[in-house]
XYZ file of C-alpha atoms in Angstrom:
397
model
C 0.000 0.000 0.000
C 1.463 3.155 -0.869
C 1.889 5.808 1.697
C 0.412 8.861 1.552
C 2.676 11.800 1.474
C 3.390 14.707 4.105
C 3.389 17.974 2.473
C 5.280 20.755 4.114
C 3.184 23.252 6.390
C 2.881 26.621 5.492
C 0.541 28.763 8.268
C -1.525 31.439 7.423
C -1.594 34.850 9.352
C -4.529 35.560 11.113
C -7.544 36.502 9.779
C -5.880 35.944 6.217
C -7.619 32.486 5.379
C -10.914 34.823 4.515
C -9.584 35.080 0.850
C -9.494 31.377 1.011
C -12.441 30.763 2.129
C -14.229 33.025 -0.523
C -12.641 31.050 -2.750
C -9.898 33.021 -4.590
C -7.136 30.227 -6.063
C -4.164 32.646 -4.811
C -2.396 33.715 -1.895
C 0.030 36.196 -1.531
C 3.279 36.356 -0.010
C 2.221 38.973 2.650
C -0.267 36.360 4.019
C 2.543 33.999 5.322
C 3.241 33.814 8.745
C 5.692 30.591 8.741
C 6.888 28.932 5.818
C 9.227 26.098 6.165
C 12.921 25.931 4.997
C 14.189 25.098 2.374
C 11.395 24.444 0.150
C 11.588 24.227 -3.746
C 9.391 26.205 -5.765
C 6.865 24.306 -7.247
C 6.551 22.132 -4.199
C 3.119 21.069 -3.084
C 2.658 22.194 0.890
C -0.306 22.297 2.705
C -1.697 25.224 3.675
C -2.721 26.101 7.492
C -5.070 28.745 9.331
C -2.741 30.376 12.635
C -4.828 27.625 14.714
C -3.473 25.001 12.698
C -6.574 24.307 10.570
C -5.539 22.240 7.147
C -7.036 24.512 4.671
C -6.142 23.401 1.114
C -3.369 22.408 -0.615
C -1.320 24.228 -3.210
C 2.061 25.037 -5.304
C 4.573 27.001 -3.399
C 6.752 29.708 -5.171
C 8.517 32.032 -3.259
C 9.800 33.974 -5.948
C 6.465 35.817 -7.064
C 4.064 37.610 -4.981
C 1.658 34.560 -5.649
C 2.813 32.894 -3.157
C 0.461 29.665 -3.459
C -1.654 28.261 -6.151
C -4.576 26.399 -4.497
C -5.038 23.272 -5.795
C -7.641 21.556 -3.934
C -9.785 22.622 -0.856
C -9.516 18.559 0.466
C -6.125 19.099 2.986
C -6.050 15.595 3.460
C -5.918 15.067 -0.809
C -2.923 13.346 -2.440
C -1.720 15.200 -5.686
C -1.035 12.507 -8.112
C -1.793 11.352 -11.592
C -5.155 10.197 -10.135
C -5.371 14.009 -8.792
C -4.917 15.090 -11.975
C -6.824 12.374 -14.184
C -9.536 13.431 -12.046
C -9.551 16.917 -12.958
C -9.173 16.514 -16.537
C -12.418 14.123 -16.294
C -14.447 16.918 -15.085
C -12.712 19.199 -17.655
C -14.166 16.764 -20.474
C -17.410 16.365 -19.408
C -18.005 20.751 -19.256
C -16.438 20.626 -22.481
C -19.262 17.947 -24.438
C -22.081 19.799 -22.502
C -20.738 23.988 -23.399
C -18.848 23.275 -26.786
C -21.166 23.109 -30.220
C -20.478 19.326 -31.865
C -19.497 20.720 -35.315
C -16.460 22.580 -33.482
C -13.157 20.505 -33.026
C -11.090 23.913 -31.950
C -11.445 24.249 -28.325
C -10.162 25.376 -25.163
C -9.720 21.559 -22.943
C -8.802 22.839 -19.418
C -8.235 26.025 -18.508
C -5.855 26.605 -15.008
C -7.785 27.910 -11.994
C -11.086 28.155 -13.741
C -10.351 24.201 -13.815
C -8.727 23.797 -10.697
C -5.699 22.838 -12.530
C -3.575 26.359 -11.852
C -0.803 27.001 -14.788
C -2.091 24.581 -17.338
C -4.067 25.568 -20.181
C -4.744 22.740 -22.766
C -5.975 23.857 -25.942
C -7.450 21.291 -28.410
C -6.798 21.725 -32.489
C -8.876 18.542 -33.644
C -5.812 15.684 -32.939
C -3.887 17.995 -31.948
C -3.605 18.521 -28.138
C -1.170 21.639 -27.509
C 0.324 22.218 -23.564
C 0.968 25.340 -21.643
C 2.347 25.235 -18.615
C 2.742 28.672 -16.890
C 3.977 27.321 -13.267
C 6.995 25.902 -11.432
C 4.432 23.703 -9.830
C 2.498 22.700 -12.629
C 5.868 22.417 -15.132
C 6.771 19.216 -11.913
C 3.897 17.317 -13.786
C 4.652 17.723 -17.343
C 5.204 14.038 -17.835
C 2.033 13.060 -16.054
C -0.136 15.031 -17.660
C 1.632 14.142 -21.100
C 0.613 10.674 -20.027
C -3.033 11.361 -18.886
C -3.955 12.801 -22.224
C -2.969 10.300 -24.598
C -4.991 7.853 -22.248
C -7.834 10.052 -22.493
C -7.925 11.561 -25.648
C -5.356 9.221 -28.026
C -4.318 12.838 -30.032
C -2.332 12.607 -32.876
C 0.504 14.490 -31.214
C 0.725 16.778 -28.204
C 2.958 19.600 -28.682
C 3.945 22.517 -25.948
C 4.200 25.978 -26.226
C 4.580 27.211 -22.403
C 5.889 30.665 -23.119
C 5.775 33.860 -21.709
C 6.153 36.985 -18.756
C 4.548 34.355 -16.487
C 6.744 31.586 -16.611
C 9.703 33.784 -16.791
C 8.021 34.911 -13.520
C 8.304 31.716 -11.821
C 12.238 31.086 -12.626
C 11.443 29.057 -15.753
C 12.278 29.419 -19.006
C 10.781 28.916 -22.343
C 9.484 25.644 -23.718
C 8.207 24.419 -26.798
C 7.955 21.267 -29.352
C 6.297 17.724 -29.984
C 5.586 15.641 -26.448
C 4.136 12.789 -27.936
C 3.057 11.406 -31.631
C 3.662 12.938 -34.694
C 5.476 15.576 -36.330
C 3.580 18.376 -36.097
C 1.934 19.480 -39.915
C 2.316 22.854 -40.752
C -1.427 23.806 -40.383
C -3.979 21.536 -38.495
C -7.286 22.549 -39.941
C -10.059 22.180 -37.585
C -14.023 23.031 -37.824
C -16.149 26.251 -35.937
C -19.621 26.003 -36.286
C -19.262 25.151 -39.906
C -16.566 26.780 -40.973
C -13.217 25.722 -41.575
C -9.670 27.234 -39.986
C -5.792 26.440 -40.583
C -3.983 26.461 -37.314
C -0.520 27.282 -37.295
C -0.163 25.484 -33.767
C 4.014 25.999 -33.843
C 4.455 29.840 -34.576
C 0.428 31.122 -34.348
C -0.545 33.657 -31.862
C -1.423 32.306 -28.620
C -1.686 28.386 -29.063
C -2.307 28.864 -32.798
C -5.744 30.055 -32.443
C -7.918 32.696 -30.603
C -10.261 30.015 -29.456
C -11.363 32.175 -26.473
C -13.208 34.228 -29.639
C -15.786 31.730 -30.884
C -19.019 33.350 -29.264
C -17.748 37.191 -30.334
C -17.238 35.422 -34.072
C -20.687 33.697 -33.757
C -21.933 37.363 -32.592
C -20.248 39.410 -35.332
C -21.455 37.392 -38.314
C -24.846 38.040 -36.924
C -24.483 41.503 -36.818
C -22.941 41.441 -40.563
C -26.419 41.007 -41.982
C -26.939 44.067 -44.421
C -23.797 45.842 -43.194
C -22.226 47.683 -46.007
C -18.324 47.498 -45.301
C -16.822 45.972 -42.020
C -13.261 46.166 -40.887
C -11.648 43.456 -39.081
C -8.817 45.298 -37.505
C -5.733 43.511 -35.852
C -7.413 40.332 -37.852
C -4.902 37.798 -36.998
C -6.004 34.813 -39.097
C -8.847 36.292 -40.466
C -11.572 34.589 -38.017
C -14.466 37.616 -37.835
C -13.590 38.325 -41.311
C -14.926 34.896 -42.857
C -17.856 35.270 -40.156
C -18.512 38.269 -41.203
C -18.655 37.318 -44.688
C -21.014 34.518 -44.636
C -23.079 36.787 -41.959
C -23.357 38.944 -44.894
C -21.510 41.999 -44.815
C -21.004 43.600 -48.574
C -17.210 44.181 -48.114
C -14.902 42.690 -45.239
C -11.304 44.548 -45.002
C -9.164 42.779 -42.692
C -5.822 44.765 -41.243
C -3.218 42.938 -39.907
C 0.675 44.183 -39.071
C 1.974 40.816 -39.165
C 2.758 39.019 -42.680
C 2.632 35.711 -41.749
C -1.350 36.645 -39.833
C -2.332 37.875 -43.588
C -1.014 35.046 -45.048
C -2.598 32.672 -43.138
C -5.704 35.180 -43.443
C -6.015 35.085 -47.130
C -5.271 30.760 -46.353
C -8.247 30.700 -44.090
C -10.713 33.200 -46.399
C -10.200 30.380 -49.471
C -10.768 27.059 -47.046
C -14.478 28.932 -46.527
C -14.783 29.798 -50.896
C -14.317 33.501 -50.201
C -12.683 35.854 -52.488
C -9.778 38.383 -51.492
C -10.794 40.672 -54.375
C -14.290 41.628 -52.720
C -12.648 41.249 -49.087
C -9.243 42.944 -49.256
C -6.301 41.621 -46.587
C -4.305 44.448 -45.988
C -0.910 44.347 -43.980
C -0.389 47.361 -42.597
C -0.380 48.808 -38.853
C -3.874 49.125 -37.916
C -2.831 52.904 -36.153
C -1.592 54.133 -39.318
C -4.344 52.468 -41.118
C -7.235 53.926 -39.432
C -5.687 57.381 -39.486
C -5.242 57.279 -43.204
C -8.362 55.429 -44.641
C -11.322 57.771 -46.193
C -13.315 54.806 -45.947
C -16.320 54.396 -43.537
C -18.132 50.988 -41.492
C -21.061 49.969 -41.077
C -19.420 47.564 -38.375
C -15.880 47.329 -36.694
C -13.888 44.775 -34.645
C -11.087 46.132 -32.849
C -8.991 42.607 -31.297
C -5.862 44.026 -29.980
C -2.712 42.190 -28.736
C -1.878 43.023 -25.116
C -1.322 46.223 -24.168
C -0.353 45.976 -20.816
C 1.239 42.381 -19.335
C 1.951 43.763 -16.169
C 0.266 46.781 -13.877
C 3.210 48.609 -15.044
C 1.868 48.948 -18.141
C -1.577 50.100 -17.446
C -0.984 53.619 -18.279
C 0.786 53.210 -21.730
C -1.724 50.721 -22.368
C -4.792 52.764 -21.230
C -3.620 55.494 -23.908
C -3.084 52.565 -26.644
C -6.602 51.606 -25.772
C -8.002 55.319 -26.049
C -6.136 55.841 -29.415
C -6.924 52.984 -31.186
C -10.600 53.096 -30.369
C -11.068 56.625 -31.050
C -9.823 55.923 -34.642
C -12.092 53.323 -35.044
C -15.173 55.489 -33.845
C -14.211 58.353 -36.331
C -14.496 55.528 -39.059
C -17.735 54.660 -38.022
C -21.003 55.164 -39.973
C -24.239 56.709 -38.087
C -25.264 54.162 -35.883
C -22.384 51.566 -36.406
C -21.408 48.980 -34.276
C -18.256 48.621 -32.800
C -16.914 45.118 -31.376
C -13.964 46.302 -29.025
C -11.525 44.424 -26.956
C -9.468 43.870 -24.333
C -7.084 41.101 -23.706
C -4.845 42.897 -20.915
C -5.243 40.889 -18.043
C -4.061 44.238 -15.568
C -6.539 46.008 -16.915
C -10.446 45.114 -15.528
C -14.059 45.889 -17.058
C -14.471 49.006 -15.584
C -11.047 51.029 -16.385
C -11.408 49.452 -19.809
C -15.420 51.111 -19.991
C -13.858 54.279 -18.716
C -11.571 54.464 -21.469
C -13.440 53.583 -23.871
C -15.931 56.469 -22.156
C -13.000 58.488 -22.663
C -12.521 57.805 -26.887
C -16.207 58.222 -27.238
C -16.157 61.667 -25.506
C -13.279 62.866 -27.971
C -14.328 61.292 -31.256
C -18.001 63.308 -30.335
C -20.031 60.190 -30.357
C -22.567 59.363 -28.225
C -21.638 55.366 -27.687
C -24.726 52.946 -26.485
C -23.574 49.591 -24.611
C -25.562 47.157 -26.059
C -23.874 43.952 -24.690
C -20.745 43.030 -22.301
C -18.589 40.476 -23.804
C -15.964 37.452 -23.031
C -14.723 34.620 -23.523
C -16.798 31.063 -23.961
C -17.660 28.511 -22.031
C -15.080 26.358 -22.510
C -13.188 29.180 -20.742
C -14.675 29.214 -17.162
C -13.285 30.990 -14.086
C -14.113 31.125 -10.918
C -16.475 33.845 -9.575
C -14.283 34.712 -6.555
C -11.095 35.424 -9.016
C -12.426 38.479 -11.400
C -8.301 38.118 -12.516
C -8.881 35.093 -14.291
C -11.609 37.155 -16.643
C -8.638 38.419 -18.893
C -10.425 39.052 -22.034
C -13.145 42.049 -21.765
C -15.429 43.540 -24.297
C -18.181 45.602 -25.321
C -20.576 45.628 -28.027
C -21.468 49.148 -28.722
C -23.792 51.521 -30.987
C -22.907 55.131 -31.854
């Protein structure tokens, strides 16, 4: 029989289990009152109240101000490849009842909202493609390589864990084939009927902004007997063919990146549409909107990033302002605009007020007609509003 492990004690201040017990996945550094030596980071303690209380269990890093990851609620729980097979169960089963059957682009688990904190696994049809964003979670790369193909038997699993927040946690970058195959160029996968290339190696993100799907679904419906609509920072072109087959007369798509053109004008002929009624245009979407004479009927503004860190917020909240109040200028009389916000620093309401703020200056009178995020196959938890990275609005002016 095996024995079940002793995880190192970390105690909580007093008072500062409330946090816990509301059910935010993070505590902080400053909530610490005794933390054992010599512990790696990454390492799975157990977390205490000042009485002694076993609270939860969680990663331990003490090199960023997250302190602990929660993991599990259960102090007495064993985190193990059972631990873990068990989460990606539950994963599955949200996953057949929230994503549409004729999709086979999805997001698979999704850290915290998931209970799984630092892994994000994105599925491109038989592709399976790995992010790991923790010291913790990076401990149980093999396992989770191994739980997968038991699971899901994917063609290949390949990882891209990238980024400010590993570099965060002391680790570097990652990235290439796990298991099966060699990865193909593109993996094409299906969206509610139409059809994408993936460019799962060098694509934005994992290869695909899956978090999107309901905003595409949305836009395409708003298309119907729009005039013109611009696509602006289009990536690979994903409102564009929506917005196409939603019926929009003319789709321009702007994009500062050749290679999110390319793949663009790729994903524009997998659907039967034709570049020479919907123009894909490299070209900074700034300069763009500042030059063009041309007017929309509808506009999605999909940003990068402005801000990865709260450092940022103020370069980004004047990014933000700019780019929006060029896209308001260019819109018609009661246009729609499709803005967003991908900055995880910056929350819903500093991204209304500055939106507020471009509305205001451009001398439009802007009308919120929906809030907007991410799918269901992204879920968070309500107690951790940080997990709701991507914001956006849906507005008439």
């Amino acid at each position: 029989m095996t024995k079940k492990p002793v995880y190192p004690v970390v105690t909580l201040k007093a008072g500062r289990e409330d946090s816990l017990r509301r059910g935010h996945p993070w505590l902080f550094s400053g909530a610490l009152a005794r933390i054992p030596e010599g512990l790696d980071p990454g390492e799975v303690v157990t977390v205490a109240s000042a009485s002694g209380d076993a609270l939860a269990l969680g990663f331990y890093n003490p090199q960023t101000d997250i302190a602990i990851r929660i993991l599990t609620r259960d102090g007495q729980a064993v985190i193990d490849a059972a631990f873990w097979r068990e989460r990606l169960q539950s994963a599955l089963a949200l996953r057949h009842r929230v994503v549409p059957a004729d999709t086979t682009g999805y997001r698979l688990v999704n850290a915290e909202g998931d209970g799984v904190p630092g892994l994000v696994v994105d599925r491109y049809d038989r592709w399976l493609v790995l992010s790991l964003a923790t010291a913790g979670m990076d401990r149980f790369r093999e396992d989770w390589v191994r739980i997968l193909e038991e699971a899901l038997a994917p063609d290949g699993i390949y990882e891209r864990s990238e980024g400010a927040a590993r570099r965060r946690e002391g680790l570097s970058d990652r990235s290439g084939v796990l298991a099966g195959a060699a990865l193909p160029e593109v993996v094409p996968i299906a969206e509610n009927g139409f059809s994408f290339a993936v460019d799962i190696a060098a694509g934005q993100k994992t290869g695909f902004f899956l978090d999107q799907r309901p905003n595409r679904e949305l836009s395409g419906r708003l298309a119907a007997g729009a005039g013109c609509m611009l696509n602006a920072f289009a990536y690979s072109g994903g409102f564009s063919v929506y917005g196409i087959r939603g019926g929009a007369g003319r789709v321009v798509s702007v994009d500062i990146s050749e290679r999110a053109t390319a793949l663009a004008k790729r994903n524009l002929a997998l659907n039967g549409l034709s570049e020479e009624t919907h123009p894909v245009l490299t070209a900074d979407v700034f300069k763009y909107l500042r030059e063009t004479d041309e007017t929309f009927d509808l506009i999605v503004l999909d940003p990068p990033a402005f801000a990865r860190g709260r450092k940022d917020l103020a370069r980004a909240a004047r990014g933000y302002k700019d780019i929006n109040l060029q896209a308001m200028r260019r819109l018609t009389a009661g246009g729609l605009l499709l803005t967003f916000s991908c900055s995880n620093p910056l929350d819903q309401e500093l991204f209304e007020k500055i939106v507020l703020g471009a509305a205001r200056d451009a001398g439009r009178t802007a009308r919120v007609l929906q809030r907007l995020g991410p799918g269901g196959d992204h879920p968070t938890d309500l107690g951790h509003p940080e997990g709701r990275y991507l914001k956006g609005l849906l507005l008439c002016l």
